[in-house]
Tab-separated table of C-alpha atoms in Angstrom:
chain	number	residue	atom	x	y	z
A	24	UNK	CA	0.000	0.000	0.000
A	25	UNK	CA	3.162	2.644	0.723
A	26	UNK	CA	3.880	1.558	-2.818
A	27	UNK	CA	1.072	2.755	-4.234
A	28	UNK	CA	0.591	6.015	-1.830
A	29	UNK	CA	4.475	6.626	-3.503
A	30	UNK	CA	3.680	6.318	-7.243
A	31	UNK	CA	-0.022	7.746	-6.945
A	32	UNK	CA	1.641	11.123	-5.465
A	33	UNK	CA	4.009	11.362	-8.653
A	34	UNK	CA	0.961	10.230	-11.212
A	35	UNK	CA	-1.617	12.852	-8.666
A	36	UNK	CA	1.234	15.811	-8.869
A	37	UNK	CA	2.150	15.810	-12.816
A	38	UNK	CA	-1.766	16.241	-13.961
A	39	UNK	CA	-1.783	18.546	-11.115
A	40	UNK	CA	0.750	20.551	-12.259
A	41	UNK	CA	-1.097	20.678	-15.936
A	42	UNK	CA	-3.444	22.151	-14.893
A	43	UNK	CA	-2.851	24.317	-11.357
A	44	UNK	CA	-1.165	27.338	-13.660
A	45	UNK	CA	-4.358	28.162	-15.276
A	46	UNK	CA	-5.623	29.852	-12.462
A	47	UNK	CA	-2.545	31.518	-11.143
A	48	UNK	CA	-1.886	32.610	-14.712
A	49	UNK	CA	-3.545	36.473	-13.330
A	50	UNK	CA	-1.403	36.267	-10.847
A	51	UNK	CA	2.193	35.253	-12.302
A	52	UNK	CA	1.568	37.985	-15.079
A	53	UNK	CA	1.238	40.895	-12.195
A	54	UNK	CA	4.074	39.719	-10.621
A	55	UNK	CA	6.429	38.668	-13.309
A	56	UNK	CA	5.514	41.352	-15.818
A	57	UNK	CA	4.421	38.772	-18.268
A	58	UNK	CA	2.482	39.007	-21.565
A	59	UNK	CA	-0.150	36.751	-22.333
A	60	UNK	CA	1.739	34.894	-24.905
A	61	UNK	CA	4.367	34.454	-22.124
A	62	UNK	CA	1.734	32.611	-20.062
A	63	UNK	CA	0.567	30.681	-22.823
A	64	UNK	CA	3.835	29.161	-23.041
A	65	UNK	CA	4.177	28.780	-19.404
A	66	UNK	CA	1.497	26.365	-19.717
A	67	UNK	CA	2.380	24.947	-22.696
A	68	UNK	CA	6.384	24.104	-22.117
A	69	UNK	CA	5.117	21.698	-19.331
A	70	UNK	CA	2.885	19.851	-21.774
A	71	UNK	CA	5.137	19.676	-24.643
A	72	UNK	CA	8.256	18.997	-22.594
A	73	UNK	CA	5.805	16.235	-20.884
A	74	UNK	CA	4.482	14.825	-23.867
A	75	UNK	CA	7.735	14.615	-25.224
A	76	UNK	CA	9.663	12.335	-23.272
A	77	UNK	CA	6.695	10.084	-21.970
A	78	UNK	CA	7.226	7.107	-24.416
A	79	UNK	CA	10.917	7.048	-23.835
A	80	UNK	CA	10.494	7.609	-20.127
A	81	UNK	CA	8.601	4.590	-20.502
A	82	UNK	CA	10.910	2.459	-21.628
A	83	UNK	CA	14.044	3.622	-20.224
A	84	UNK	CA	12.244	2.386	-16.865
A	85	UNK	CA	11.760	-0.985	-18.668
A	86	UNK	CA	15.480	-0.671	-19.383
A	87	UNK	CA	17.376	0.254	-16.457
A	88	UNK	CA	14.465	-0.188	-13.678
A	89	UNK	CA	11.452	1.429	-13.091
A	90	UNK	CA	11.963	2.003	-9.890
A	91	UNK	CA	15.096	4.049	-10.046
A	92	UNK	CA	14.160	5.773	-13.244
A	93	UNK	CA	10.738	7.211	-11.064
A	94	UNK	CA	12.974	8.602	-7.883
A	95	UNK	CA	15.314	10.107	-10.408
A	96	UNK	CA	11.945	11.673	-11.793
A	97	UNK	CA	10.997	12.155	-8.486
A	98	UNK	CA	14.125	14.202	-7.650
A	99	UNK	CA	14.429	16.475	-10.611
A	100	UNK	CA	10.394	17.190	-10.706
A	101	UNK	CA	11.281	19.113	-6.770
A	102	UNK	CA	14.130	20.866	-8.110
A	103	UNK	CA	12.577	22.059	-11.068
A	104	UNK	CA	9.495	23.209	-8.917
A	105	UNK	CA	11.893	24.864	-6.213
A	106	UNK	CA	13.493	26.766	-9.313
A	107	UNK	CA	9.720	27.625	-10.937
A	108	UNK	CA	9.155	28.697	-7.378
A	109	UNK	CA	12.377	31.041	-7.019
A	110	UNK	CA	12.097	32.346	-11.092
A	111	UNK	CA	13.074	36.004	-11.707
A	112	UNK	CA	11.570	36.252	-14.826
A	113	UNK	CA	9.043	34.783	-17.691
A	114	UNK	CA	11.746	33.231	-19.122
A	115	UNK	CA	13.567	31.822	-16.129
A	116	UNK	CA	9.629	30.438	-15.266
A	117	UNK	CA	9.653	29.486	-19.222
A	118	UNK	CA	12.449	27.154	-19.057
A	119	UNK	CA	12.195	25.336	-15.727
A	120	UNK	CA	8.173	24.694	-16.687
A	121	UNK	CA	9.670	22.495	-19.945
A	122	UNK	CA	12.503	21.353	-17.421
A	123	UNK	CA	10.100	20.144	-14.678
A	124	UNK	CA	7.524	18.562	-17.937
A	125	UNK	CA	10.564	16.590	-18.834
A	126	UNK	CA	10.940	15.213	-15.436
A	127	UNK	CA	7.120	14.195	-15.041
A	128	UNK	CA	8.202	12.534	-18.802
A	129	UNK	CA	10.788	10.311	-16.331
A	130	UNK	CA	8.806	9.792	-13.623
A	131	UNK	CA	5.038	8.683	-14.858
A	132	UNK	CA	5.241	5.992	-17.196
A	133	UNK	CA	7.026	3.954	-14.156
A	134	UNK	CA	3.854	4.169	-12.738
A	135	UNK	CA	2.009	1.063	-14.728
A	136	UNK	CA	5.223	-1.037	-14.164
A	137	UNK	CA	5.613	-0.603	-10.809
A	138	UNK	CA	2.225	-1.324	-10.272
A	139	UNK	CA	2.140	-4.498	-11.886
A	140	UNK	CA	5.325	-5.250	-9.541
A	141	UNK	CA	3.965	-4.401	-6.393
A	142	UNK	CA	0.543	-6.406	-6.459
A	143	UNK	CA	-0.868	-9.766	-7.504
A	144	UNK	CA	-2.978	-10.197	-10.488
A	145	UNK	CA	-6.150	-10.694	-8.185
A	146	UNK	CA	-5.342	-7.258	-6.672
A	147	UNK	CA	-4.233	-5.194	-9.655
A	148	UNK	CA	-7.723	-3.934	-11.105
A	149	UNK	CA	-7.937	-2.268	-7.909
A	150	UNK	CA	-4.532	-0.480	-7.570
A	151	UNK	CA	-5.061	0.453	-11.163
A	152	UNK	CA	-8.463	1.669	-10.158
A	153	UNK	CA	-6.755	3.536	-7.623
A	154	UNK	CA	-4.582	5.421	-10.107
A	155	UNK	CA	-7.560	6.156	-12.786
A	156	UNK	CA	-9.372	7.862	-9.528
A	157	UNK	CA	-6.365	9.708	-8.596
A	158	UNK	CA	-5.985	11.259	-12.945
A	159	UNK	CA	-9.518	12.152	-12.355
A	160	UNK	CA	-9.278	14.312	-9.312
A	161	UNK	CA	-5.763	15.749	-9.821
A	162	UNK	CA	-8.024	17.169	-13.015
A	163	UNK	CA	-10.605	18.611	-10.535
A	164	UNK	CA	-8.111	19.447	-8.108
A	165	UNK	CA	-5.786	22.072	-10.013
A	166	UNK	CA	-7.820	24.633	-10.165
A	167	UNK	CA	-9.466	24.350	-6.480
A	168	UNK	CA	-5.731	24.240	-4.994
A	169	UNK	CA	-4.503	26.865	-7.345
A	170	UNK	CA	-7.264	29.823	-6.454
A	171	UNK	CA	-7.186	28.473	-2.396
A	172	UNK	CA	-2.913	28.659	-2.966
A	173	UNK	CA	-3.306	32.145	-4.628
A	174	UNK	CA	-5.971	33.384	-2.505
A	175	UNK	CA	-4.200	32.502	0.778
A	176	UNK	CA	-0.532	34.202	0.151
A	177	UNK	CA	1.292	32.269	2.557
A	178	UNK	CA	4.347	33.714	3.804
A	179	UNK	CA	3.501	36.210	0.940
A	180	UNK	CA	5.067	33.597	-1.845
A	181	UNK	CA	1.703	34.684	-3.602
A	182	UNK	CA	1.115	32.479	-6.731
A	183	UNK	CA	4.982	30.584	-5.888
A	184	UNK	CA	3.533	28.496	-3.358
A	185	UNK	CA	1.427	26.135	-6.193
A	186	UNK	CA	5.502	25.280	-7.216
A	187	UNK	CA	6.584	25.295	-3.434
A	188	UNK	CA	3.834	23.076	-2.191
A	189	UNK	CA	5.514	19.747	-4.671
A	190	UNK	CA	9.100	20.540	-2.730
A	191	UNK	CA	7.916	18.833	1.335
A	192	UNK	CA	5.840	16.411	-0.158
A	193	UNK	CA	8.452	15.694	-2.591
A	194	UNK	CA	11.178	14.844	0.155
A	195	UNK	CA	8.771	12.683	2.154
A	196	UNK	CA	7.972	10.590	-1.513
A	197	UNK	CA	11.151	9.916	-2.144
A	198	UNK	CA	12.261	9.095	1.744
A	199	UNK	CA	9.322	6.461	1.560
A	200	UNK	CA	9.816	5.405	-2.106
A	201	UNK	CA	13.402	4.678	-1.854
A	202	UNK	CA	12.533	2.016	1.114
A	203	UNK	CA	9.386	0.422	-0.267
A	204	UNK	CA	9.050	0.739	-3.873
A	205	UNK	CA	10.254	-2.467	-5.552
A	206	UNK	CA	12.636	-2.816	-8.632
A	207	UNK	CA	10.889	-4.125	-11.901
A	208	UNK	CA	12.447	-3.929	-15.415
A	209	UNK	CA	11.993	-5.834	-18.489
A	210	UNK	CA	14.260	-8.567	-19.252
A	211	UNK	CA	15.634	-7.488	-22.248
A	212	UNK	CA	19.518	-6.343	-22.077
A	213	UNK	CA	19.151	-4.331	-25.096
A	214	UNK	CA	20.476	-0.858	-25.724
A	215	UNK	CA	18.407	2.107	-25.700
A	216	UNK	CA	16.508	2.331	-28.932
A	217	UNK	CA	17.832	6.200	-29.910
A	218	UNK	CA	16.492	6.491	-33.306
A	219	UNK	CA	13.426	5.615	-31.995
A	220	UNK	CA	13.078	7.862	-28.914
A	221	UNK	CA	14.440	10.531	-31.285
A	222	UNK	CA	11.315	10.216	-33.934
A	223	UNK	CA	8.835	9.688	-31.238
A	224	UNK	CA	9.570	13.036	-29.356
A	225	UNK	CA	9.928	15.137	-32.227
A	226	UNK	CA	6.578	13.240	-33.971
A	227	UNK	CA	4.808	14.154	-30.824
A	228	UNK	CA	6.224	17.597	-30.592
A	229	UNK	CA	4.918	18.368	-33.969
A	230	UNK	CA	1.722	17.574	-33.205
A	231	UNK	CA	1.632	19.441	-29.834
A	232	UNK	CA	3.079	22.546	-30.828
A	233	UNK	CA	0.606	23.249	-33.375
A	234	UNK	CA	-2.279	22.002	-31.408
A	235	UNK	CA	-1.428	24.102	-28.102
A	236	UNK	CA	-0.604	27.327	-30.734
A	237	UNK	CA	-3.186	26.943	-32.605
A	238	UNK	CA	-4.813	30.173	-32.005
A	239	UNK	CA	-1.988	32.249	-32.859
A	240	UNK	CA	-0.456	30.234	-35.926
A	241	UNK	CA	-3.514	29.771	-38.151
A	242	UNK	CA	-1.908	27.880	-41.266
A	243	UNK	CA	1.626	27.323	-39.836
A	244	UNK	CA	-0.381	24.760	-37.915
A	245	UNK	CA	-1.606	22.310	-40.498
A	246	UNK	CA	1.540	22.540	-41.875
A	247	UNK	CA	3.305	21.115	-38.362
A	248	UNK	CA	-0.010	18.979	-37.687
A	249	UNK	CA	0.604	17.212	-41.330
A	250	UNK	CA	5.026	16.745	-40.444
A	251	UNK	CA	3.838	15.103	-37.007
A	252	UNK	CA	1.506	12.616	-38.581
A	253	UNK	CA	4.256	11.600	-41.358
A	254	UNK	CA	7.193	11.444	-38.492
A	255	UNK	CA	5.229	9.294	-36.336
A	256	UNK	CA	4.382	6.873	-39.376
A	257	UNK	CA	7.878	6.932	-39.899
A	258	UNK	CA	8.812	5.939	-36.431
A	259	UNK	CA	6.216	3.093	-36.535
A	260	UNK	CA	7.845	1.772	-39.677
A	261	UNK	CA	10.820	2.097	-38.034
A	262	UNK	CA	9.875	0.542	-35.241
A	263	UNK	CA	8.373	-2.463	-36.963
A	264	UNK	CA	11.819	-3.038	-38.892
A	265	UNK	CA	13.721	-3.072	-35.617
A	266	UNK	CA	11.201	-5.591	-34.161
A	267	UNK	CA	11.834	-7.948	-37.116
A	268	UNK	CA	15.486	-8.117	-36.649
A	269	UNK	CA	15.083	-8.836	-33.278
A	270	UNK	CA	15.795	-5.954	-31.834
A	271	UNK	CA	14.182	-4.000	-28.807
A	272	UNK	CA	12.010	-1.471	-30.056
A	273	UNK	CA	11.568	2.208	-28.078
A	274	UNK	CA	7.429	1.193	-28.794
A	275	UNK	CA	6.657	-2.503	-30.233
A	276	UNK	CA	4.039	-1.984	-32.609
A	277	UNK	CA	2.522	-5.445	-31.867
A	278	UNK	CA	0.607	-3.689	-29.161
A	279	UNK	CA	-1.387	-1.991	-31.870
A	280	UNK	CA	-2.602	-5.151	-32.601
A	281	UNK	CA	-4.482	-5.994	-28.968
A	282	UNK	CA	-8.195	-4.455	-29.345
A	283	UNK	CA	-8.464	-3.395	-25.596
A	284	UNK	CA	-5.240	-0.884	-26.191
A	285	UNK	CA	-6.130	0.464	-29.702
A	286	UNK	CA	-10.004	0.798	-28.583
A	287	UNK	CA	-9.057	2.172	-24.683
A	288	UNK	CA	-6.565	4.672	-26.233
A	289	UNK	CA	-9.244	6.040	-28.662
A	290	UNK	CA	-11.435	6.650	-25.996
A	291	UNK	CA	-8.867	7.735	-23.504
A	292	UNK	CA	-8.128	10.792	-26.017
A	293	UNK	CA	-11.765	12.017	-26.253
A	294	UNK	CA	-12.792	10.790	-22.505
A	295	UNK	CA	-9.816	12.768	-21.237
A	296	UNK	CA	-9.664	15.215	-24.300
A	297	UNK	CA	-12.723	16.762	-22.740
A	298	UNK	CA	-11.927	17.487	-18.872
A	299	UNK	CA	-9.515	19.957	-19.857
A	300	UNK	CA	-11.048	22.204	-21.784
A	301	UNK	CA	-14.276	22.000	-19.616
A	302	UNK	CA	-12.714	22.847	-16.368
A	303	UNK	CA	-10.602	25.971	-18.225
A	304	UNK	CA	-13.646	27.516	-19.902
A	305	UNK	CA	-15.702	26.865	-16.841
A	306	UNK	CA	-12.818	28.828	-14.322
A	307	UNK	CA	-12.751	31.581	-16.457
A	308	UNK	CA	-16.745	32.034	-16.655
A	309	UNK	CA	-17.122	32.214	-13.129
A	310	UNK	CA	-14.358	34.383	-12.925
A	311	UNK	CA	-14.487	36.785	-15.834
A	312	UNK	CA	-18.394	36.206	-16.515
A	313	UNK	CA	-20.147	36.080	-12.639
A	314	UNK	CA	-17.250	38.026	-10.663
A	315	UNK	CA	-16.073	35.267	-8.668
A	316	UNK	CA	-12.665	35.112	-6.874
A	317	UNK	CA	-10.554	32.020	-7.961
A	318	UNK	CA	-11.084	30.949	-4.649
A	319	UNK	CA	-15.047	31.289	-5.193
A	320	UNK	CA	-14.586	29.218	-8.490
A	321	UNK	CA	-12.634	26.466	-7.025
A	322	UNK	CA	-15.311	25.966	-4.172
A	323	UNK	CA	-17.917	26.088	-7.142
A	324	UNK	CA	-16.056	23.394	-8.723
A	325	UNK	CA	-15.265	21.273	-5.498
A	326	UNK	CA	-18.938	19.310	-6.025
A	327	UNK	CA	-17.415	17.657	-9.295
A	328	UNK	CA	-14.522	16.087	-6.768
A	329	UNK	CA	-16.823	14.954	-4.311
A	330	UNK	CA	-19.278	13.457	-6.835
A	331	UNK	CA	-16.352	10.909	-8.538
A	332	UNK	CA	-15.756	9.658	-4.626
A	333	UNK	CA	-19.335	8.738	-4.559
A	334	UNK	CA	-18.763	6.261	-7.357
A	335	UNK	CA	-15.178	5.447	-7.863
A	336	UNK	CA	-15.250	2.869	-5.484
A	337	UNK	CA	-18.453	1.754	-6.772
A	338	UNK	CA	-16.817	1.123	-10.253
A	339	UNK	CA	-13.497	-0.387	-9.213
A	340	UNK	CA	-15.511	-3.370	-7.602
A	341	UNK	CA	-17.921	-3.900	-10.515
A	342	UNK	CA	-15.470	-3.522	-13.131
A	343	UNK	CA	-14.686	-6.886	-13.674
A	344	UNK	CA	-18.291	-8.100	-14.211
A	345	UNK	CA	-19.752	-4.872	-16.152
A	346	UNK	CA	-16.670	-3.031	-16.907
A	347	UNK	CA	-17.850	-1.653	-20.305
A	348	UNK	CA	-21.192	-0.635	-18.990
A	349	UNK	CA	-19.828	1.341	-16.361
A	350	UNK	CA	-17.604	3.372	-19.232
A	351	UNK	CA	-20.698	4.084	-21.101
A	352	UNK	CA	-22.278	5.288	-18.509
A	353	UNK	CA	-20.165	7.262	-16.716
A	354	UNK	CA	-19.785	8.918	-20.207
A	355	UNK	CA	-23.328	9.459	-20.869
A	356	UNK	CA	-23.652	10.958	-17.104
A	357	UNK	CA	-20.918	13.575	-17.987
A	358	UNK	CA	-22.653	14.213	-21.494
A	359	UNK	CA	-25.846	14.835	-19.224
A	360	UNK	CA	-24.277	17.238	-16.642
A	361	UNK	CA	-23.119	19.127	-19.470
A	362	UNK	CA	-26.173	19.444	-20.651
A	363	UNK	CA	-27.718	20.673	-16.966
A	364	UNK	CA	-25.343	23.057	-16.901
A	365	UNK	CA	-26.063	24.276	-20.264
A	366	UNK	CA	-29.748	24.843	-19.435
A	367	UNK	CA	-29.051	26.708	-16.438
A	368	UNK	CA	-26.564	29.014	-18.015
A	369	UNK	CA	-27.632	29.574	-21.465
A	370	UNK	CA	-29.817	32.669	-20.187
A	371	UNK	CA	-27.226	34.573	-19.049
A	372	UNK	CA	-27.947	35.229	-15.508
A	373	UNK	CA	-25.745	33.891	-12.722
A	374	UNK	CA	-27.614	30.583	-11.413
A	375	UNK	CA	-26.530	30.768	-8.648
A	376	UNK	CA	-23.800	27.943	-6.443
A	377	UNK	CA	-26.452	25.352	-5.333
A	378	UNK	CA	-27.677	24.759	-9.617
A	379	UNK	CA	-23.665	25.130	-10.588
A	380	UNK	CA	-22.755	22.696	-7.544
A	381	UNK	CA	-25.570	20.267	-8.381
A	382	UNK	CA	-24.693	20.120	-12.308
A	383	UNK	CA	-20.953	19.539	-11.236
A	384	UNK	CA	-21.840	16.979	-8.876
A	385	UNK	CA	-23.628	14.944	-11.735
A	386	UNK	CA	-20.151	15.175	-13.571
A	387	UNK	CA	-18.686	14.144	-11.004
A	388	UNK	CA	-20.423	10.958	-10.994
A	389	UNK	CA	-19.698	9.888	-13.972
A	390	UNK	CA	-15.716	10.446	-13.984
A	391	UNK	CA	-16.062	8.343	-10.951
A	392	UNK	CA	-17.768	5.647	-13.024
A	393	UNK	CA	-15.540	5.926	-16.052
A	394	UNK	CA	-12.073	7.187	-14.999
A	395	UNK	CA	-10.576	4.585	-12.354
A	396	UNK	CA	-11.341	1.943	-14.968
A	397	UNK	CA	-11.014	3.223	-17.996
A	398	UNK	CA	-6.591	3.260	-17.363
A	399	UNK	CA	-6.998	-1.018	-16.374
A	400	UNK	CA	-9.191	-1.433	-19.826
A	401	UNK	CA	-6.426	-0.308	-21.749
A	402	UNK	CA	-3.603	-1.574	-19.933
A	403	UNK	CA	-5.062	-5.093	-19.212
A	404	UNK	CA	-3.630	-7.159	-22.297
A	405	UNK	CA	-0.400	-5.702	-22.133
A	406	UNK	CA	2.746	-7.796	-21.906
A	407	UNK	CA	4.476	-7.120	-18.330
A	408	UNK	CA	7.548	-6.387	-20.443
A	409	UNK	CA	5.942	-3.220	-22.417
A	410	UNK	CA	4.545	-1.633	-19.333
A	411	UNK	CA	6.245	0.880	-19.077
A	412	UNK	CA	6.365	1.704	-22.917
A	413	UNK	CA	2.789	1.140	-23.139
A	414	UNK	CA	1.786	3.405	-19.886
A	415	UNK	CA	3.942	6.346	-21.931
A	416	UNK	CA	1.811	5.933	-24.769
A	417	UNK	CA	-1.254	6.021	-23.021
A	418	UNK	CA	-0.075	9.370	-20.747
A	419	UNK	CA	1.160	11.042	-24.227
A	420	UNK	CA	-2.421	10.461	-25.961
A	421	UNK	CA	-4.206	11.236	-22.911
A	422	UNK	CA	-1.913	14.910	-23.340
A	423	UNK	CA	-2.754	15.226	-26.834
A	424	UNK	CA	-6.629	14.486	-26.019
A	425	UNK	CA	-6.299	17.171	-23.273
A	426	UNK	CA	-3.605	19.665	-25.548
A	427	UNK	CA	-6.576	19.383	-29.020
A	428	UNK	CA	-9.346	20.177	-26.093
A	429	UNK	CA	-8.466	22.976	-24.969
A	430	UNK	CA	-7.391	24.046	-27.987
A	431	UNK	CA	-10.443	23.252	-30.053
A	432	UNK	CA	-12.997	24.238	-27.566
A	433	UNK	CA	-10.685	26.871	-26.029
A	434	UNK	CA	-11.194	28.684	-29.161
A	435	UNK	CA	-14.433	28.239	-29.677
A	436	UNK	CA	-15.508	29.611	-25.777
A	437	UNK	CA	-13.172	32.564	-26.450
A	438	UNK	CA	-14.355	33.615	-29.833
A	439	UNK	CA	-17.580	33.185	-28.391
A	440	UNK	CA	-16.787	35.395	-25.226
A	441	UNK	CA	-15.737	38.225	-27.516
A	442	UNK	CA	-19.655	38.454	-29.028
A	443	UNK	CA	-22.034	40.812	-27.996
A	444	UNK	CA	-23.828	37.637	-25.998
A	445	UNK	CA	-20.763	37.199	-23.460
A	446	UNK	CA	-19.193	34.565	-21.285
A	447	UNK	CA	-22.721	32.470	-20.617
A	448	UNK	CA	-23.424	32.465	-24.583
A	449	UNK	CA	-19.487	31.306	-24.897
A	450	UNK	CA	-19.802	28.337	-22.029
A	451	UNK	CA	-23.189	27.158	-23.058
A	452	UNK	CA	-21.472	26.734	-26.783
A	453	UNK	CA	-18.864	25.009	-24.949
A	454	UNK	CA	-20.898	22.609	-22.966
A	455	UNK	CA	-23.506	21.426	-25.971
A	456	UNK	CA	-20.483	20.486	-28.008
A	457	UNK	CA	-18.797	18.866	-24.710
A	458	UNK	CA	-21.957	16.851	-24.751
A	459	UNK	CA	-21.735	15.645	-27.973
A	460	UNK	CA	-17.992	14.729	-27.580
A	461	UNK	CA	-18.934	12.486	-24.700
A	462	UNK	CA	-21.644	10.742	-26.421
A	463	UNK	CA	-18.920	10.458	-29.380
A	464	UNK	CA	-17.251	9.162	-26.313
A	465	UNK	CA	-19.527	6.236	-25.057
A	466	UNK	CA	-20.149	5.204	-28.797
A	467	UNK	CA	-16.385	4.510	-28.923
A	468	UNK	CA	-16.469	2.660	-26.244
A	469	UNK	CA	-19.023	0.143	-26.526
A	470	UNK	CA	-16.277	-1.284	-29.371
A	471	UNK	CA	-14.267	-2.536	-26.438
A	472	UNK	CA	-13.981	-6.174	-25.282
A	473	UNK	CA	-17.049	-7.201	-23.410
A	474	UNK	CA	-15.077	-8.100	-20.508
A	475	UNK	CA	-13.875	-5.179	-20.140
């Protein structure tokens, strides 16, 4: 169980660290002097720098132990928040944001492998459960914890306490990990696959960049979107050639081939793809559009956390008998908060916390249903040996789900904001197409395995 508590707080403190920025973003640009496309890239270094060095992460913990490559994680994700914490500048905060991304790209694929180490088969649905609970709340969480952080001004660090926060809980991770985690690696004494890793990142940075810039590049962006697509069929071909000699692939393409992962990651992008940009356009309505504090909005928002405890138990112990059913409908029960919510904004009056909290609380629900699962569904026919390679994949197409959301519907809320109708107009757009997305959602998923 200390295992788990270890590699849950790394998993619980990346996604955190997605998505805690958003709300201090007000803050940081007061203090630092920044420009808004200075903050955009604040928040997008960590993603790119994150998304970049998942799949390798992944295997390099295969490699040379899992175990030892997630406390080296471990270590450089508090140094790089201590120096986020103590920047001067934008750029200095620039930097050690793709710096501390790179680290989480170290540290989280070990999670899936060290999993598997730590606990029986009999017990591993669970401890996976466990983990899909943890993504789900860490997304709820960042923007509660960032307006309570900025609100509070401890020791007047202001908005440098969401970085200082990861530095004591840090220490006390890597204390604990270091005595309980066990070691796990493939057995495979192969070298690094460098060609590999090399295409992969730069495959997935094309696609990122473009995505995450896509308000400010307009064409540029197709142009990058269409170079990512052809580098990462490159690096699949690659890949498969490498397999066929024999050799040990950075990603073995044979795990295209089981339905559970091909399905599971398909409906990992859009189930995930869609938290994002709800919880972004949502903080900045209550903010910008009703005149709440962040602090307001995160309370406003705590009834989606509380509803996904309700259930997330509830769907770790029937997962094994209607696993599938419980994805659809904890997708359909997000598709209908969305559309509460939509009805009681979409007149443009402030409803009020009690119909916000209630709405929320419905989502909530459902991620509880869907989300502790949904990671064990895609995971389960893996081989032990492509753990950690196969956790990196799913972590860097749950960050291009989240990276096209906000961008996609990002755009839309803000284009909509600028009309003469306002913020409620621009979040009721958002939420009818959320809706539809999560319907997409449950379609997608009813093509998984029926045991799952």
């Amino acid at each position: 169980m200390a295992a788990l508590l270890v590699v849950l707080f790394g998993s619980f403190m990346d996604l955190l660290d997605a998505t805690i920025v958003t709300v201090a973003a007000p803050a940081i640009s007061r203090d630092l002097g920044a420009d808004d496309a200075q903050i955009q890239w604040t928040i997008a270094a960590y993603t790119l720098a994150l998304g970049a060095g998942l799949i390798t992460g992944g295997r390099l913990g295969d490699q040379y132990g899992r175990r030892r490559l997630f406390l080296i994680g471990l270590a450089g994700f508090m140094v790089t928040s201590a120096l986020c914490a103590l920047a001067a500048d934008p750029a200095m905060l620039i930097g050690m944001r793709a710096a501390q991304g790179l680290t989480g790209g170290i540290m989280v694929p070990q999670v899936f492998g060290i999993i598997r180490a730590s606990f029986p088969p009999e017990e591993r649905a669970k401890a996976f459960g466990a983990y899909g609970a943890v993504q789900g709340l860490a997304s709820v969480a960042g923007p509660l914890l960032g307006g309570l952080l900025v609100e509070a001004d401890l020791f007047g660090l202001g908005w440098r306490t969401i970085f200082w926060i990861n530095v004591p809980v840090s220490v006390v991770a890597l204390v604990v990990g270091a005595k309980v985690l066990p070691e796990s690696r493939s057995a495979s004494t192969a070298r690094l696959d460098l060609v590999g890793a090399l295409l992969a990142a730069a495959g997935i940075l094309l696609l990122l960049l473009p995505i995450i810039q896509s308000e400010t590049w307009d064409w540029g962006s197709y142009a990058l979107l269409a170079a990512g697509v052809v580098v990462l069929a490159i690096f699949l071909a690659y890949e498969r050639r490498l397999t066929a000699r024999g050799a040990e692939p950075v990603f073995d393409p044979a795990l295209l081939r089981i339905r559970a992962f091909t399905v599971g990651l398909a409906a990992s992008v859009l189930f995930f793809g869609g938290i994002g940009p709800y919880f972004l356009t949502l903080s900045v309505y209550l903010q910008n559009g009703t005149g709440r504090t962040a602090l307001e909005a995160g309370l406003v928002i705590l009834p989606y956390a509380l509803g996904s405890m309700v259930t997330s138990g509830l769907g770790v112990a029937l997962a094994a008998r209607a696993g599938r059913t419980l994805l659809v409908a904890g997708s359909l029960t997000i598709a209908a908060s969305h559309l509460v919510l939509w009805y009681v904004v979409k007149d443009g009056s402030d409803p009020g916390y009690w119909l916000l909290a209630l709405a929320l609380f419905v989502g909530g629900l459902g991620l509880g249903l869907a989300a502790p699962i949904l990671v064990n569904v895609v995971l389960a026919g893996v081989p032990g040996r492509n753990a950690g390679a196969a956790g990196g994949v799913l972590s860097t197409v749950t960050q291009l789900g989240g990276a096209a959301g906000i961008a996609v519907l990002g755009t839309v809320f803000f284009t909509a904001a600028a009309g003469p109708a306002g913020f409620s107009h621009a979040l009721a757009v958002v939420l009818l197409a959320s809706a539809a997305l999560y319907l997409i959602t449950a379609v997608v998923m009813l093509a998984l395995p029926k045991t799952a």
